[in-house]
Coordinates of C-alpha atoms in Angstrom, one line a residue:
M1 CA 4.4 -22.6 -23.2
E2 CA 7.6 -20.6 -23.0
A3 CA 7.7 -16.9 -23.4
N4 CA 11.4 -14.2 -22.9
S5 CA 10.9 -10.8 -21.6
D6 CA 12.8 -7.4 -20.7
V7 CA 11.0 -7.6 -17.5
I8 CA 8.9 -9.9 -15.4
I9 CA 6.7 -8.3 -12.9
I10 CA 5.1 -10.3 -10.2
G11 CA 1.6 -8.4 -9.5
G12 CA -0.8 -6.5 -10.6
G13 CA -1.6 -4.3 -8.3
L14 CA -0.2 -0.1 -7.9
A15 CA 3.2 -1.1 -7.5
G16 CA 3.5 -3.9 -10.4
L17 CA 1.3 -1.7 -13.0
T18 CA 2.1 1.4 -12.9
S19 CA 5.8 -0.1 -13.2
A20 CA 5.1 -1.7 -16.1
I21 CA 4.0 1.6 -17.1
H22 CA 6.7 3.5 -16.6
L23 CA 9.0 0.5 -18.5
L24 CA 7.0 0.6 -21.2
K25 CA 7.6 3.8 -21.3
S26 CA 11.0 3.2 -22.3
G27 CA 10.4 0.9 -24.8
L28 CA 11.1 -2.4 -22.5
K29 CA 9.1 -5.7 -23.2
V30 CA 7.2 -6.2 -20.0
I31 CA 4.9 -9.4 -19.6
L32 CA 3.1 -8.4 -15.9
I33 CA 1.8 -11.8 -14.1
E34 CA -1.5 -11.5 -11.6
K35 CA -3.4 -14.0 -10.1
N36 CA -6.6 -12.4 -9.1
E37 CA -9.3 -10.4 -12.6
F38 CA -9.7 -6.7 -12.8
P39 CA -11.1 -4.9 -11.3
K40 CA -11.4 -5.7 -8.0
H41 CA -12.0 -4.4 -4.2
K42 CA -8.8 -4.6 -1.5
V43 CA -8.7 -3.8 1.8
C44 CA -7.1 -0.6 1.7
G45 CA -7.2 3.1 3.2
E46 CA -8.4 3.9 -0.5
Y47 CA -6.0 7.7 -0.1
I48 CA -3.0 8.8 -1.4
S49 CA -1.2 11.8 -1.0
N50 CA -0.8 14.5 -3.6
E51 CA 3.1 13.6 -4.1
V52 CA 2.1 11.2 -6.4
I53 CA 0.4 13.7 -8.4
P54 CA 4.0 14.8 -10.6
Y55 CA 4.8 11.2 -11.4
F56 CA 1.6 10.2 -12.5
E57 CA 0.6 13.2 -14.9
S58 CA 4.8 11.9 -16.5
L59 CA 3.5 8.8 -17.2
R60 CA 0.4 11.0 -19.0
L61 CA -2.1 9.0 -16.5
K62 CA -5.4 11.1 -15.7
I63 CA -6.3 10.5 -12.0
A64 CA -8.7 13.5 -12.6
D65 CA -10.5 12.2 -14.6
L66 CA -11.9 9.5 -12.6
K67 CA -13.6 11.8 -9.8
P68 CA -11.4 10.7 -7.3
S69 CA -12.2 13.4 -4.0
N70 CA -10.2 15.9 -2.7
I71 CA -8.3 16.1 0.5
D72 CA -6.8 18.4 2.3
K73 CA -8.1 18.2 6.2
L74 CA -7.2 15.7 8.8
E75 CA -9.0 14.9 12.0
F76 CA -7.8 12.5 14.5
S77 CA -9.0 10.9 17.3
D78 CA -8.1 9.0 21.0
A79 CA -10.0 6.3 22.1
N80 CA -12.4 8.2 23.6
G81 CA -13.4 10.7 20.9
K82 CA -11.2 13.7 22.0
I83 CA -10.8 15.5 18.7
I84 CA -7.8 17.6 17.2
S85 CA -7.4 18.8 12.6
C86 CA -5.2 20.3 10.9
Q87 CA -4.5 20.9 7.4
L88 CA -2.5 18.2 5.5
P89 CA 0.8 19.5 4.3
L90 CA 0.3 18.4 0.7
G91 CA -3.4 17.0 0.3
G92 CA -4.7 14.2 -1.3
F93 CA -7.3 12.1 -3.1
G94 CA -9.3 9.1 -2.3
I95 CA -9.5 6.8 -4.6
S96 CA -10.8 2.8 -4.6
R97 CA -8.5 0.3 -5.6
Y98 CA -11.1 -1.2 -7.6
L99 CA -11.6 2.0 -9.6
L100 CA -7.9 3.2 -10.2
D101 CA -6.4 -0.7 -10.2
N102 CA -8.6 -2.0 -13.5
Y103 CA -7.5 2.4 -14.6
L104 CA -4.2 1.2 -13.9
F105 CA -4.6 -2.1 -16.1
E106 CA -6.0 -0.6 -18.8
K107 CA -3.5 1.4 -19.5
A108 CA -0.2 -1.0 -18.8
K109 CA -2.3 -2.8 -21.7
E110 CA -2.9 -0.3 -24.3
Q111 CA 1.0 0.6 -23.8
G112 CA 1.4 -2.8 -24.8
C113 CA 2.2 -4.8 -21.7
E114 CA 1.5 -8.6 -22.0
I115 CA -1.1 -9.0 -18.9
I116 CA -1.1 -12.9 -18.1
Q117 CA -3.9 -14.2 -15.6
D118 CA -1.6 -17.0 -13.5
S119 CA -0.4 -17.7 -10.6
V120 CA 3.5 -18.1 -10.1
I121 CA 4.5 -21.8 -8.3
D122 CA 8.4 -20.7 -8.8
I123 CA 11.6 -18.8 -9.8
Q124 CA 14.7 -19.6 -10.5
F125 CA 17.6 -17.4 -11.1
I126 CA 20.3 -18.9 -13.1
E127 CA 23.4 -17.9 -14.8
N128 CA 21.9 -14.2 -14.8
E129 CA 18.9 -14.6 -15.8
F130 CA 15.0 -15.8 -14.2
Y131 CA 13.2 -18.4 -15.6
I132 CA 9.3 -18.1 -14.1
S133 CA 7.3 -20.8 -13.7
T134 CA 3.1 -20.6 -13.0
S135 CA 0.2 -22.7 -12.5
N136 CA -0.6 -23.0 -16.4
A137 CA 2.6 -25.1 -16.5
L138 CA 4.5 -21.1 -18.5
K139 CA 7.9 -20.6 -18.2
L140 CA 9.0 -17.4 -18.7
K141 CA 12.7 -15.5 -19.1
S142 CA 13.9 -12.0 -18.1
K143 CA 16.4 -9.9 -17.6
I144 CA 14.9 -8.2 -14.5
A145 CA 12.5 -10.3 -12.3
I146 CA 10.4 -7.2 -10.2
G147 CA 8.3 -8.5 -6.9
A148 CA 4.4 -6.7 -6.5
F149 CA 2.8 -9.6 -5.1
G150 CA 1.2 -8.0 -2.0
K151 CA 1.8 -7.7 1.6
R152 CA 2.0 -11.5 2.0
S153 CA 1.9 -14.5 -0.7
N154 CA 2.9 -17.7 -1.6
I155 CA 5.9 -16.8 -3.0
D156 CA 7.3 -15.2 -0.1
Q157 CA 7.0 -18.4 1.4
K158 CA 8.9 -20.2 -1.4
L159 CA 11.5 -17.4 -0.9
N160 CA 11.9 -18.2 2.5
R161 CA 11.4 -14.8 3.6
D162 CA 12.5 -13.9 7.5
F163 CA 9.4 -12.6 8.1
I164 CA 6.5 -14.9 6.4
Q165 CA 8.1 -17.2 9.2
K166 CA 6.3 -14.8 12.1
K167 CA 3.0 -14.9 13.1
S168 CA 1.7 -11.7 12.9
P169 CA -1.1 -10.6 15.4
W170 CA -3.0 -7.5 12.9
L171 CA -6.7 -8.0 11.0
A172 CA -7.8 -5.3 8.4
V173 CA -11.3 -4.5 7.3
K174 CA -12.6 -2.9 5.1
A175 CA -16.0 -1.7 3.0
H176 CA -17.6 0.9 1.3
Y177 CA -20.9 2.5 3.0
S178 CA -23.6 6.0 1.6
G179 CA -23.8 8.2 4.3
I180 CA -22.7 11.9 5.4
F181 CA -19.1 12.8 6.0
S182 CA -17.0 15.4 4.8
A183 CA -15.3 15.8 0.7
D184 CA -12.4 16.9 1.3
L185 CA -11.5 15.4 5.1
V186 CA -9.8 11.9 6.2
G187 CA -11.0 11.5 9.7
L188 CA -8.6 8.6 11.4
H189 CA -10.3 7.7 14.9
N190 CA -8.8 5.4 17.3
F191 CA -10.2 2.3 19.2
E192 CA -9.1 -0.7 22.3
G193 CA -7.3 -2.7 20.0
G194 CA -6.5 -0.9 16.7
Y195 CA -7.7 2.3 14.8
C196 CA -9.4 3.2 12.0
G197 CA -9.3 5.3 8.5
V198 CA -12.6 7.1 6.5
S199 CA -12.6 9.3 3.8
K200 CA -14.5 9.9 1.2
I201 CA -13.6 8.1 -3.0
E202 CA -15.1 8.6 -6.1
N203 CA -18.6 9.1 -6.5
D204 CA -19.8 10.4 -2.8
T205 CA -18.5 6.5 -1.0
I206 CA -16.8 6.3 2.1
N207 CA -14.4 4.5 2.6
I208 CA -13.9 2.9 6.3
C209 CA -10.8 0.8 6.4
Y210 CA -9.7 0.0 10.3
L211 CA -6.8 -2.5 11.7
V212 CA -7.3 -4.2 15.5
D213 CA -5.5 -7.2 16.6
Y214 CA -6.6 -10.2 16.1
E215 CA -6.6 -11.6 19.6
A216 CA -8.5 -8.7 20.3
F217 CA -11.0 -8.9 17.9
K218 CA -12.0 -13.0 18.3
K219 CA -13.2 -12.5 21.3
H220 CA -16.8 -11.1 19.1
K221 CA -18.8 -13.6 17.4
N222 CA -18.7 -11.9 14.0
I223 CA -17.5 -8.2 13.0
E224 CA -20.9 -5.8 14.2
E225 CA -20.5 -7.4 17.3
F226 CA -16.8 -5.7 17.8
Q227 CA -17.6 -2.8 15.9
S228 CA -21.0 -2.5 18.3
E229 CA -18.9 -3.2 21.5
V230 CA -15.8 -1.9 21.2
I231 CA -15.2 0.7 17.8
Y232 CA -18.5 2.2 19.2
R233 CA -16.9 3.7 22.2
N234 CA -15.5 5.9 19.9
P235 CA -18.2 7.7 19.7
N236 CA -16.9 9.9 16.9
L237 CA -17.0 6.6 15.3
K238 CA -19.8 5.7 16.3
S239 CA -21.5 8.2 14.9
I240 CA -20.4 8.0 11.7
F241 CA -21.1 4.1 11.1
E242 CA -24.3 4.9 13.0
S243 CA -25.0 7.5 10.1
S244 CA -24.1 5.0 7.4
N245 CA -25.4 2.3 5.5
L246 CA -22.6 -0.7 4.4
L247 CA -22.9 -0.8 0.2
F248 CA -20.7 -4.7 -0.2
E249 CA -22.6 -7.4 1.0
K250 CA -20.2 -8.0 3.6
P251 CA -16.7 -6.4 4.7
L252 CA -13.4 -7.3 3.0
T253 CA -11.2 -9.0 5.7
I254 CA -7.1 -9.4 5.5
S255 CA -5.0 -11.6 8.2
Q256 CA -1.8 -12.1 9.1
I257 CA -0.8 -8.0 8.3
C258 CA 2.7 -7.7 9.1
F259 CA 4.8 -4.6 9.7
E260 CA 8.3 -5.9 10.4
K261 CA 10.5 -5.2 8.3
K262 CA 11.5 -6.6 4.9
A263 CA 14.6 -7.6 2.7
T264 CA 14.3 -4.7 -0.5
V265 CA 16.4 -7.6 -2.6
E266 CA 15.3 -11.1 -2.7
N267 CA 17.4 -13.7 -4.5
H268 CA 18.0 -11.1 -6.9
I269 CA 13.9 -10.0 -7.3
L270 CA 13.2 -6.3 -6.8
M271 CA 10.4 -6.0 -4.2
I272 CA 8.5 -3.3 -4.5
G273 CA 5.3 -1.7 -2.8
D274 CA 3.9 -4.0 -0.1
T275 CA 6.3 -6.7 -0.9
A276 CA 9.1 -5.0 0.3
G277 CA 7.4 -2.7 3.1
L278 CA 4.4 -1.5 4.8
I279 CA 3.8 1.0 6.7
H280 CA 0.9 1.6 9.6
P281 CA -2.5 2.1 7.9
L282 CA -2.6 5.1 11.0
C283 CA 0.5 7.5 8.5
G284 CA -1.7 6.8 5.6
N285 CA 0.7 6.7 3.4
G286 CA 1.7 2.7 2.2
M287 CA -0.4 4.0 -2.1
A288 CA 2.1 6.5 -2.5
M289 CA 5.3 4.7 -0.7
A290 CA 4.0 1.8 -3.7
I291 CA 3.4 3.9 -6.2
H292 CA 7.2 5.3 -4.8
S293 CA 9.3 2.3 -5.2
A294 CA 7.5 1.7 -8.4
K295 CA 9.6 4.3 -9.7
I296 CA 12.5 4.1 -7.9
A297 CA 12.9 0.6 -9.4
S298 CA 11.5 1.6 -12.7
E299 CA 14.1 4.3 -13.1
L300 CA 16.7 2.0 -11.9
T301 CA 16.1 -0.7 -14.7
I302 CA 15.6 1.7 -17.1
D303 CA 19.4 2.7 -16.4
F304 CA 20.3 -1.4 -16.4
F305 CA 18.8 -1.9 -19.9
N306 CA 21.0 1.6 -21.4
K307 CA 24.1 0.4 -18.8
S308 CA 24.6 3.4 -17.3
I309 CA 24.6 0.8 -14.2
N310 CA 27.3 -2.3 -15.2
S311 CA 25.8 -5.1 -13.6
R312 CA 23.6 -7.0 -11.6
K313 CA 25.3 -5.9 -8.3
E314 CA 25.5 -1.8 -8.8
L315 CA 21.2 -2.3 -9.2
E316 CA 20.3 -4.0 -6.4
E317 CA 22.9 -1.9 -3.8
K318 CA 21.5 1.7 -5.9
Y319 CA 17.8 0.4 -5.7
I320 CA 18.4 -1.3 -1.3
Q321 CA 20.3 2.3 -0.6
Q322 CA 17.5 4.8 -2.8
W323 CA 15.0 2.4 -1.1
N324 CA 16.5 3.6 2.3
T325 CA 17.1 6.9 1.8
N326 CA 13.0 7.5 1.2
F327 CA 11.0 5.0 3.3
K328 CA 13.5 3.0 6.3
S329 CA 12.7 6.6 8.2
R330 CA 8.9 6.4 7.4
L331 CA 8.5 2.6 8.6
A332 CA 10.6 3.2 11.5
M333 CA 8.2 6.5 12.8
G334 CA 5.3 5.0 11.8
R335 CA 6.0 1.8 14.1
V336 CA 6.2 3.6 16.4
L337 CA 3.1 5.7 16.4
S338 CA 1.4 2.3 16.1
K339 CA 2.8 1.8 19.7
I340 CA 1.9 4.7 20.9
V341 CA -1.7 4.6 19.5
Q342 CA -1.6 1.2 20.8
H343 CA -0.3 2.1 24.3
E344 CA -3.5 4.0 26.5
K345 CA -1.5 6.2 28.5
L346 CA 1.3 6.6 25.8
A347 CA -1.6 8.2 23.6
S348 CA -3.3 10.4 25.9
F349 CA 0.0 12.1 26.9
L350 CA 0.1 12.7 23.3
M351 CA -3.1 13.8 22.7
Q352 CA -2.4 16.1 25.2
L353 CA 0.9 17.4 23.8
L354 CA -1.1 17.7 20.8
V355 CA -4.0 19.9 22.4
L356 CA -0.8 22.2 24.0
F357 CA 1.0 22.4 20.5
P358 CA -0.5 21.7 17.9
F359 CA 2.5 22.3 15.1
M360 CA 3.2 19.4 16.5
L361 CA 0.9 17.6 14.6
P362 CA 2.0 18.1 10.5
I363 CA 5.2 17.6 11.2
I364 CA 4.3 14.4 12.8
I365 CA 2.5 14.0 9.1
Q366 CA 5.7 15.4 7.5
K367 CA 7.7 13.5 8.8
T368 CA 5.8 9.8 7.9
H369 CA 5.1 11.4 4.0
G370 CA 7.8 12.4 0.5
K371 CA 7.8 15.1 -1.2
P372 CA 6.3 15.1 -4.2
L373 CA 7.7 12.5 -6.6
I374 CA 8.9 14.2 -10.5
L375 CA 10.3 11.4 -13.3
K376 CA 13.7 11.2 -13.7
S377 CA 14.5 12.8 -16.6

């Protein structure tokens, strides 16, 4: 089978689906390739800053219909359990990727997106066109290709991206629970070797997702032993886990999570979401950044087809510039914060500062978050 499209999006996660909906709104023909079926659980903190709400509304996406939790408070603790709290500057909402991604998937289909369940095995850029091959022998051609294939993919290896050559030490674990936890609160609790986010999502369900150094984790027989012997040393986490009941058969895991810098454009492919850069989960803003990157790439792609951007070179330069303007400092702050909380003495010093000067915590949060996203008219 052969097919042509204006835009091909590789990956049907949060960024890919949002971009598809945005591009379809402008009348472009879009093909989206996703290897997995919907709906599907993903390892994710499942908290989104309210900065995305105006943008979603402009795309006629009614997230409130999904009944997310509304969150406006943060509780932060060090590995010993000492807590500080603050109001979140913009607030946010909790919603599962299982529900949200499937909602966006259905909306993209409704608006005419051709969605192909398949795996991309090759991408060639020849004479200003993309030629994409899949494992089911599909041959697809487009003017623009957008990479939204997540944190780590065989396509990264195919493109020989720099970060894929390096081994990453991070492992993430996530599960849903029933139990008692404030619906308006996101908890961020540190433990030796990692940190854990806790918040309510839809249906009064608790999402618990933590990031840990794999070398620290593998000293233990299994997840249960690691949690009881390491995570439970933080009394706040011990209380949350012991008062909650696991709703999954077993927790989900993902390894080799990389927070190194990634190229925003590779082989002329515009990278969005985690494919372009991943902020440390302790910043709680990865989902909003993925959505924002989809907005930037989509608006510039529309300008390219409308001829207000005159060349592919100009398109790529503007995308890199806008990505750096919106995300470079936030990603850098995320890396700095991660190093601080992973160093016992630095983390203790930071906690002492925040106790003495509590106004600093919302300022730090603002450094990793953006402003409300408004669709370009």
